[in-house]
Tab-separated table of C-alpha atoms in Angstrom:
chain	number	residue	atom	x	y	z
Z	126	UNK	CA	-63.683	43.200	13.070
Z	127	UNK	CA	-61.327	44.664	12.885
Z	128	UNK	CA	-59.586	42.722	16.207
Z	129	UNK	CA	-59.693	39.070	12.963
Z	130	UNK	CA	-57.635	41.897	10.385
Z	131	UNK	CA	-55.334	42.819	12.906
Z	132	UNK	CA	-54.348	38.195	13.990
Z	133	UNK	CA	-54.376	37.576	9.982
Z	134	UNK	CA	-51.738	40.848	9.451
Z	135	UNK	CA	-49.631	38.791	11.784
Z	136	UNK	CA	-50.300	34.954	10.615
Z	137	UNK	CA	-49.118	36.478	7.062
Z	138	UNK	CA	-46.321	38.390	8.255
Z	139	UNK	CA	-45.135	34.866	10.523
Z	140	UNK	CA	-45.713	33.643	6.855
Z	141	UNK	CA	-43.842	35.382	5.257
Z	142	UNK	CA	-40.678	35.843	7.247
Z	143	UNK	CA	-40.546	32.380	7.004
Z	144	UNK	CA	-40.732	32.077	3.615
Z	145	UNK	CA	-37.896	35.260	2.570
Z	146	UNK	CA	-35.651	33.063	5.108
Z	147	UNK	CA	-36.332	29.869	3.655
Z	148	UNK	CA	-35.395	31.005	0.385
Z	149	UNK	CA	-32.106	32.331	1.613
Z	150	UNK	CA	-30.768	29.555	2.709
Z	151	UNK	CA	-29.211	28.252	-0.431
Z	152	UNK	CA	-27.643	31.805	-0.888
Z	153	UNK	CA	-25.639	31.512	2.341
Z	154	UNK	CA	-23.790	28.240	0.961
Z	155	UNK	CA	-23.105	28.745	-1.783
Z	156	UNK	CA	-20.975	31.988	-0.227
Z	157	UNK	CA	-17.246	30.139	-1.118
Z	158	UNK	CA	-14.734	29.974	1.902
Z	159	UNK	CA	-11.901	32.505	1.962
Z	160	UNK	CA	-8.508	30.504	1.711
Z	161	UNK	CA	-6.857	31.257	4.454
Z	162	UNK	CA	-3.482	34.091	5.001
Z	163	UNK	CA	-0.235	34.754	3.572
Z	164	UNK	CA	2.363	32.920	6.982
Z	165	UNK	CA	-0.493	30.092	7.547
Z	166	UNK	CA	0.661	27.075	9.124
Z	167	UNK	CA	-1.011	24.185	7.530
Z	168	UNK	CA	0.726	21.359	8.114
Z	169	UNK	CA	3.064	20.661	10.944
Z	170	UNK	CA	5.346	17.132	10.249
Z	171	UNK	CA	7.391	15.961	13.050
Z	172	UNK	CA	8.463	11.529	11.169
Z	173	UNK	CA	12.177	13.111	10.724
Z	174	UNK	CA	14.219	12.781	13.882
Z	175	UNK	CA	17.351	15.564	12.515
Z	176	UNK	CA	17.626	18.380	10.621
Z	177	UNK	CA	15.350	18.294	6.971
Z	178	UNK	CA	18.354	18.789	4.581
Z	179	UNK	CA	15.876	18.775	1.236
Z	180	UNK	CA	12.012	18.955	0.194
Z	181	UNK	CA	10.050	18.576	-3.293
Z	182	UNK	CA	7.254	17.905	-4.244
Z	183	UNK	CA	5.524	15.534	-6.516
Z	184	UNK	CA	4.210	16.975	-10.088
Z	185	UNK	CA	0.430	16.808	-8.923
Z	186	UNK	CA	1.193	18.544	-5.421
Z	187	UNK	CA	-0.563	15.647	-3.691
Z	188	UNK	CA	3.279	14.135	-1.991
Z	189	UNK	CA	5.906	15.628	-0.257
Z	190	UNK	CA	9.376	13.742	-0.413
Z	191	UNK	CA	11.298	15.254	2.704
Z	192	UNK	CA	15.074	13.555	2.958
Z	193	UNK	CA	17.159	14.376	6.205
Z	194	UNK	CA	20.280	14.047	8.472
Z	195	UNK	CA	18.841	10.340	10.223
Z	196	UNK	CA	18.977	9.081	6.518
Z	197	UNK	CA	16.175	8.410	5.341
Z	198	UNK	CA	13.257	10.029	2.717
Z	199	UNK	CA	10.019	9.959	4.078
Z	200	UNK	CA	7.018	10.714	1.358
Z	201	UNK	CA	3.573	12.078	2.975
Z	202	UNK	CA	0.544	13.928	2.366
Z	203	UNK	CA	0.741	17.824	2.301
Z	204	UNK	CA	-2.997	17.507	3.066
Z	205	UNK	CA	-3.057	15.321	6.468
Z	206	UNK	CA	1.087	14.340	7.307
Z	207	UNK	CA	-0.030	10.710	7.251
Z	208	UNK	CA	3.295	9.461	6.668
Z	209	UNK	CA	3.305	6.958	3.045
Z	210	UNK	CA	6.388	5.761	2.707
Z	211	UNK	CA	10.229	5.622	4.470
Z	212	UNK	CA	13.381	5.224	1.754
Z	213	UNK	CA	15.909	3.687	4.449
Z	214	UNK	CA	19.109	2.749	1.656
Z	215	UNK	CA	21.483	5.562	2.573
Z	216	UNK	CA	24.215	4.676	4.907
Z	217	UNK	CA	25.006	8.728	5.960
Z	218	UNK	CA	23.306	11.524	5.996
Z	219	UNK	CA	20.842	12.113	2.934
Z	220	UNK	CA	20.873	15.849	1.074
Z	221	UNK	CA	18.624	16.622	-1.572
Z	222	UNK	CA	15.972	15.214	-3.024
Z	223	UNK	CA	13.471	15.430	-6.655
Z	224	UNK	CA	10.490	13.719	-8.079
Z	225	UNK	CA	10.819	12.062	-11.617
Z	226	UNK	CA	9.156	15.031	-13.850
Z	227	UNK	CA	6.699	12.124	-14.691
Z	228	UNK	CA	6.332	10.768	-10.395
Z	229	UNK	CA	6.870	7.558	-10.464
Z	230	UNK	CA	10.792	7.949	-9.269
Z	231	UNK	CA	12.232	9.626	-6.862
Z	232	UNK	CA	15.693	10.093	-6.015
Z	233	UNK	CA	17.630	10.899	-3.624
Z	234	UNK	CA	21.685	12.175	-2.077
Z	235	UNK	CA	23.736	10.680	0.982
Z	236	UNK	CA	26.973	12.168	2.482
Z	237	UNK	CA	27.535	7.559	1.698
Z	238	UNK	CA	28.230	8.861	-1.953
Z	239	UNK	CA	26.280	7.267	-3.832
Z	240	UNK	CA	23.520	9.039	-5.296
Z	241	UNK	CA	19.856	6.320	-5.083
Z	242	UNK	CA	16.396	5.980	-6.929
Z	243	UNK	CA	13.093	4.235	-5.782
Z	244	UNK	CA	10.002	3.627	-7.097
Z	245	UNK	CA	7.574	6.475	-5.314
Z	246	UNK	CA	5.398	4.503	-5.063
Z	247	UNK	CA	6.018	1.236	-3.313
Z	248	UNK	CA	9.418	1.953	-1.483
Z	249	UNK	CA	10.815	0.191	-4.295
Z	250	UNK	CA	14.647	0.098	-4.241
Z	251	UNK	CA	15.566	0.847	-8.268
Z	252	UNK	CA	19.164	1.185	-8.548
Z	253	UNK	CA	22.398	2.896	-6.878
Z	254	UNK	CA	24.931	4.874	-8.354
Z	255	UNK	CA	28.163	5.394	-7.716
Z	256	UNK	CA	30.092	8.160	-9.706
Z	257	UNK	CA	31.298	10.259	-7.841
Z	258	UNK	CA	34.221	9.684	-5.052
Z	259	UNK	CA	32.970	11.720	-2.281
Z	260	UNK	CA	29.488	13.168	-1.009
Z	261	UNK	CA	26.810	14.605	-2.847
Z	262	UNK	CA	25.494	16.485	-1.993
Z	263	UNK	CA	22.986	17.744	-5.488
Z	264	UNK	CA	20.689	15.166	-7.952
Z	265	UNK	CA	18.154	17.210	-10.186
Z	266	UNK	CA	15.831	15.313	-13.101
Z	267	UNK	CA	15.867	16.667	-16.781
Z	268	UNK	CA	13.593	18.292	-17.646
Z	269	UNK	CA	11.928	14.574	-20.511
Z	270	UNK	CA	13.205	12.743	-17.200
Z	271	UNK	CA	15.696	11.123	-18.725
Z	272	UNK	CA	18.971	11.505	-17.733
Z	273	UNK	CA	20.290	12.366	-13.438
Z	274	UNK	CA	23.063	15.308	-12.134
Z	275	UNK	CA	24.470	15.137	-9.398
Z	276	UNK	CA	27.285	17.061	-8.310
Z	277	UNK	CA	29.633	16.180	-5.236
Z	278	UNK	CA	32.554	17.179	-2.858
Z	279	UNK	CA	34.439	15.520	-5.638
Z	280	UNK	CA	34.125	18.904	-7.203
Z	281	UNK	CA	31.904	16.665	-10.187
Z	282	UNK	CA	28.997	17.493	-11.814
Z	283	UNK	CA	27.798	13.758	-13.222
Z	284	UNK	CA	25.270	13.474	-16.244
Z	285	UNK	CA	23.840	9.274	-16.104
Z	286	UNK	CA	20.881	7.988	-16.903
Z	287	UNK	CA	17.847	7.947	-14.593
Z	288	UNK	CA	16.555	4.421	-14.697
Z	289	UNK	CA	20.602	2.315	-15.545
Z	290	UNK	CA	23.099	5.026	-13.917
Z	291	UNK	CA	24.995	4.287	-17.406
Z	292	UNK	CA	26.920	7.771	-17.403
Z	293	UNK	CA	26.664	9.828	-19.711
Z	294	UNK	CA	28.998	12.597	-18.951
Z	295	UNK	CA	30.904	14.324	-16.154
Z	296	UNK	CA	31.761	18.269	-16.421
Z	297	UNK	CA	35.255	18.851	-14.514
Z	298	UNK	CA	34.230	23.799	-14.691
Z	299	UNK	CA	34.022	23.914	-11.011
Z	300	UNK	CA	37.438	23.911	-9.042
Z	301	UNK	CA	36.578	23.118	-5.425
Z	302	UNK	CA	33.338	20.884	-4.201
Z	303	UNK	CA	29.903	21.505	-5.850
Z	304	UNK	CA	26.845	21.977	-3.387
Z	305	UNK	CA	23.378	22.632	-5.918
Z	306	UNK	CA	23.068	21.383	-9.846
Z	307	UNK	CA	19.414	22.236	-12.053
Z	308	UNK	CA	18.439	21.829	-15.341
Z	309	UNK	CA	16.989	24.803	-17.425
Z	310	UNK	CA	12.853	23.644	-18.493
Z	311	UNK	CA	14.344	22.982	-21.532
Z	312	UNK	CA	16.636	20.542	-21.246
Z	313	UNK	CA	19.952	21.836	-23.024
Z	314	UNK	CA	21.476	23.517	-20.008
Z	315	UNK	CA	23.107	22.948	-16.005
Z	316	UNK	CA	23.796	25.523	-14.342
Z	317	UNK	CA	26.243	24.085	-10.715
Z	318	UNK	CA	27.168	25.850	-8.352
Z	319	UNK	CA	29.267	25.486	-5.516
Z	320	UNK	CA	32.710	26.507	-2.995
Z	321	UNK	CA	34.663	28.163	-5.652
Z	322	UNK	CA	31.746	30.917	-5.030
Z	323	UNK	CA	31.190	30.144	-8.761
Z	324	UNK	CA	27.947	29.795	-10.854
Z	325	UNK	CA	28.019	27.817	-14.283
Z	326	UNK	CA	25.848	27.270	-16.678
Z	327	UNK	CA	26.986	24.956	-19.117
Z	328	UNK	CA	25.310	23.117	-22.415
Z	329	UNK	CA	23.983	19.797	-20.499
Z	330	UNK	CA	24.926	17.345	-24.116
Z	331	UNK	CA	28.521	18.236	-25.002
Z	332	UNK	CA	29.675	19.670	-20.978
Z	333	UNK	CA	30.823	22.992	-23.211
Z	334	UNK	CA	31.002	26.272	-20.109
Z	335	UNK	CA	28.354	28.924	-21.644
Z	336	UNK	CA	28.434	31.162	-19.147
Z	337	UNK	CA	30.464	32.093	-16.352
Z	338	UNK	CA	28.257	34.000	-13.079
Z	339	UNK	CA	31.251	35.730	-10.952
Z	340	UNK	CA	28.341	37.750	-8.450
Z	341	UNK	CA	29.325	36.223	-5.748
Z	342	UNK	CA	31.471	35.832	-2.709
Z	343	UNK	CA	30.894	33.191	-0.219
Z	344	UNK	CA	29.698	29.196	-1.051
Z	345	UNK	CA	26.829	29.366	-2.864
Z	346	UNK	CA	23.985	26.328	-1.918
Z	347	UNK	CA	21.770	26.547	-4.036
Z	348	UNK	CA	20.176	27.691	-7.512
Z	349	UNK	CA	17.178	27.597	-9.582
Z	350	UNK	CA	15.534	28.910	-12.679
Z	351	UNK	CA	13.265	30.779	-13.392
Z	352	UNK	CA	10.189	28.705	-15.340
Z	353	UNK	CA	10.620	30.044	-18.484
Z	354	UNK	CA	14.224	29.670	-18.981
Z	355	UNK	CA	15.138	33.342	-18.550
Z	356	UNK	CA	16.648	33.684	-15.358
Z	357	UNK	CA	18.657	32.135	-12.459
Z	358	UNK	CA	18.579	32.691	-8.910
Z	359	UNK	CA	21.182	31.848	-6.340
Z	360	UNK	CA	22.405	32.229	-3.454
Z	361	UNK	CA	24.807	31.198	-0.585
Z	362	UNK	CA	26.908	31.842	2.584
Z	363	UNK	CA	28.205	35.916	1.419
Z	364	UNK	CA	24.175	36.362	2.481
Z	365	UNK	CA	23.256	37.616	-0.569
Z	366	UNK	CA	19.573	36.331	-2.857
Z	367	UNK	CA	21.113	37.354	-6.379
Z	368	UNK	CA	19.103	36.758	-9.925
Z	369	UNK	CA	20.344	37.685	-12.918
Z	370	UNK	CA	20.293	37.401	-16.323
Z	371	UNK	CA	20.964	33.868	-17.866
Z	372	UNK	CA	21.827	34.395	-21.088
Z	373	UNK	CA	24.566	37.472	-20.009
Z	374	UNK	CA	25.276	37.151	-16.668
Z	375	UNK	CA	23.672	40.663	-15.822
Z	376	UNK	CA	22.332	40.564	-12.953
Z	377	UNK	CA	18.442	42.057	-12.091
Z	378	UNK	CA	19.004	42.386	-8.386
Z	379	UNK	CA	21.582	41.518	-5.607
Z	380	UNK	CA	19.387	42.080	-1.843
Z	381	UNK	CA	22.562	41.678	1.358
Z	382	UNK	CA	22.242	41.105	3.404
Z	383	UNK	CA	20.295	37.440	4.302
Z	384	UNK	CA	22.067	35.596	6.997
Z	385	UNK	CA	23.038	32.520	5.177
Z	386	UNK	CA	20.815	32.107	2.974
Z	387	UNK	CA	20.534	27.690	2.253
Z	388	UNK	CA	17.987	27.329	0.110
Z	389	UNK	CA	15.863	29.118	-2.870
Z	390	UNK	CA	12.714	27.559	-4.892
Z	391	UNK	CA	10.790	30.513	-6.872
Z	392	UNK	CA	6.973	30.472	-7.610
Z	393	UNK	CA	5.544	28.401	-10.699
Z	394	UNK	CA	3.869	31.059	-12.631
Z	395	UNK	CA	7.724	33.111	-12.022
Z	396	UNK	CA	6.518	36.335	-9.697
Z	397	UNK	CA	8.433	35.483	-6.995
Z	398	UNK	CA	11.665	33.841	-5.014
Z	399	UNK	CA	11.895	32.114	-1.859
Z	400	UNK	CA	14.544	32.031	0.119
Z	401	UNK	CA	15.640	29.778	3.493
Z	402	UNK	CA	17.860	30.723	5.995
Z	403	UNK	CA	20.057	30.786	8.819
Z	404	UNK	CA	17.824	33.521	10.403
Z	405	UNK	CA	15.058	30.782	10.636
Z	406	UNK	CA	12.738	32.911	8.536
Z	407	UNK	CA	11.658	32.930	4.360
Z	408	UNK	CA	11.590	35.656	2.335
Z	409	UNK	CA	9.511	35.710	-0.678
Z	410	UNK	CA	10.858	38.317	-2.795
Z	411	UNK	CA	9.372	39.804	-6.427
Z	412	UNK	CA	11.041	37.614	-8.778
Z	413	UNK	CA	12.850	40.536	-11.206
Z	414	UNK	CA	12.881	43.801	-9.023
Z	415	UNK	CA	13.731	42.235	-5.312
Z	416	UNK	CA	10.816	44.733	-3.112
Z	417	UNK	CA	10.243	42.051	0.088
Z	418	UNK	CA	6.668	40.782	0.031
Z	419	UNK	CA	6.046	38.218	2.716
Z	420	UNK	CA	8.277	37.170	5.420
Z	421	UNK	CA	8.225	33.236	6.859
Z	422	UNK	CA	8.809	33.174	10.458
Z	423	UNK	CA	7.033	30.428	12.832
Z	424	UNK	CA	9.754	28.617	12.077
Z	425	UNK	CA	11.807	27.178	15.479
Z	426	UNK	CA	15.548	26.421	13.826
Z	427	UNK	CA	17.957	27.097	10.689
Z	428	UNK	CA	15.732	26.255	7.806
Z	429	UNK	CA	17.964	24.627	5.907
Z	430	UNK	CA	15.380	23.925	2.647
Z	431	UNK	CA	11.852	25.429	1.140
Z	432	UNK	CA	10.049	24.191	-2.067
Z	433	UNK	CA	6.215	25.411	-4.634
Z	434	UNK	CA	4.538	23.416	-4.770
Z	435	UNK	CA	3.361	23.094	-8.636
Z	436	UNK	CA	0.083	25.100	-8.233
Z	437	UNK	CA	1.821	27.688	-6.229
Z	438	UNK	CA	-0.273	27.947	-2.998
Z	439	UNK	CA	1.820	26.193	-0.939
Z	440	UNK	CA	5.417	26.267	0.776
Z	441	UNK	CA	6.982	23.591	2.588
Z	442	UNK	CA	10.147	24.422	4.112
Z	443	UNK	CA	12.033	22.320	6.825
Z	444	UNK	CA	14.420	23.491	9.719
Z	445	UNK	CA	17.376	22.311	11.451
Z	446	UNK	CA	14.932	20.351	13.827
Z	447	UNK	CA	13.576	18.304	11.723
Z	448	UNK	CA	10.608	19.320	11.046
Z	449	UNK	CA	8.568	20.320	8.164
Z	450	UNK	CA	6.245	22.905	7.563
Z	451	UNK	CA	3.278	24.037	4.815
Z	452	UNK	CA	1.551	27.194	4.586
Z	453	UNK	CA	0.439	28.773	2.594
Z	454	UNK	CA	1.419	31.093	0.176
Z	455	UNK	CA	0.975	34.966	-2.236
Z	456	UNK	CA	-0.290	33.364	-4.841
Z	457	UNK	CA	-0.134	35.627	-8.299
Z	458	UNK	CA	-1.862	33.084	-11.432
Z	459	UNK	CA	-2.232	35.398	-14.286
Z	460	UNK	CA	-4.917	34.176	-15.484
Z	461	UNK	CA	-6.685	35.860	-12.773
Z	462	UNK	CA	-8.763	38.838	-13.754
Z	463	UNK	CA	-8.646	40.455	-10.831
Z	464	UNK	CA	-5.192	39.475	-10.303
Z	465	UNK	CA	-4.074	43.783	-10.476
Z	466	UNK	CA	-5.783	44.394	-7.398
Z	467	UNK	CA	-4.819	40.268	-5.656
Z	468	UNK	CA	-1.704	41.571	-6.175
Z	469	UNK	CA	-1.348	44.657	-4.495
Z	470	UNK	CA	-3.309	43.169	-2.028
Z	471	UNK	CA	-1.254	40.760	-1.366
Z	472	UNK	CA	2.351	43.085	-1.049
Z	473	UNK	CA	0.265	45.108	1.228
Z	474	UNK	CA	-0.475	42.305	3.957
């Protein structure tokens, strides 16, 4: 009888162990996977043969477009790296590109003095704008998609109807090459900067200058409005990153020295700015304090461009070797219940 009792106990113990093990399986599978660490390279795209001058996310974040000195614009899947289409209409370096707000069209600017508009899904060429007399350095869609603004070495910024190419306005406020142009989020104003070292904010309907920012001492290479339209970030060859009040021109902070700075991007929730520079790095800073949060240094050559994904989780950057990298961004969504703890952990990374 004692022997039987021990066997029974052993059998019951085994059954209980098996039962507990089977019960724990669903719990194990329900644990969510942690996102990659900030700065992790998620994808490397090598489709271009020369320097990548610009990268731009589609509004829904599903596609990435890149422009290159190989005279092409390429659209590809930023998750797999699969190339979807290649646009070959330019006869010289492609300097800039921009998606329309609805994601249906792409505009590209070039050293061939033109801006070309393409159907994003098919690559069909729709329009060539020939209003400039010199290299076109930048292009930007208005928030409602009805207008395009283009900047040029001819010292002008021109505003024109996006689907017809009909000129609407020419801005003559700069005294030298214009390198950058950007619409305010409400579409009422444009900011432009260039070789005359100024950033100028002007009325998008009348062309009247609203404000001239004199904080830079070198070429202004790139501009980005904050998502709420209250601030501007500007960078340039004076080796500074500057964030300032778009209404008054008063600077919040100026960071120096960052080597020559080629690109700037604001995070979708407004908390960070990312800058691309000639020292082969991208630096991410708190937008209102300038505090350094992260430095990404995986590029092998000068970084020419940077763009934040619409959902804020990824950053794309392109370099002088023709490489585009997609990598994990620091994410700070104001709707997150534990946002404070999340932000503190990001700063400590």
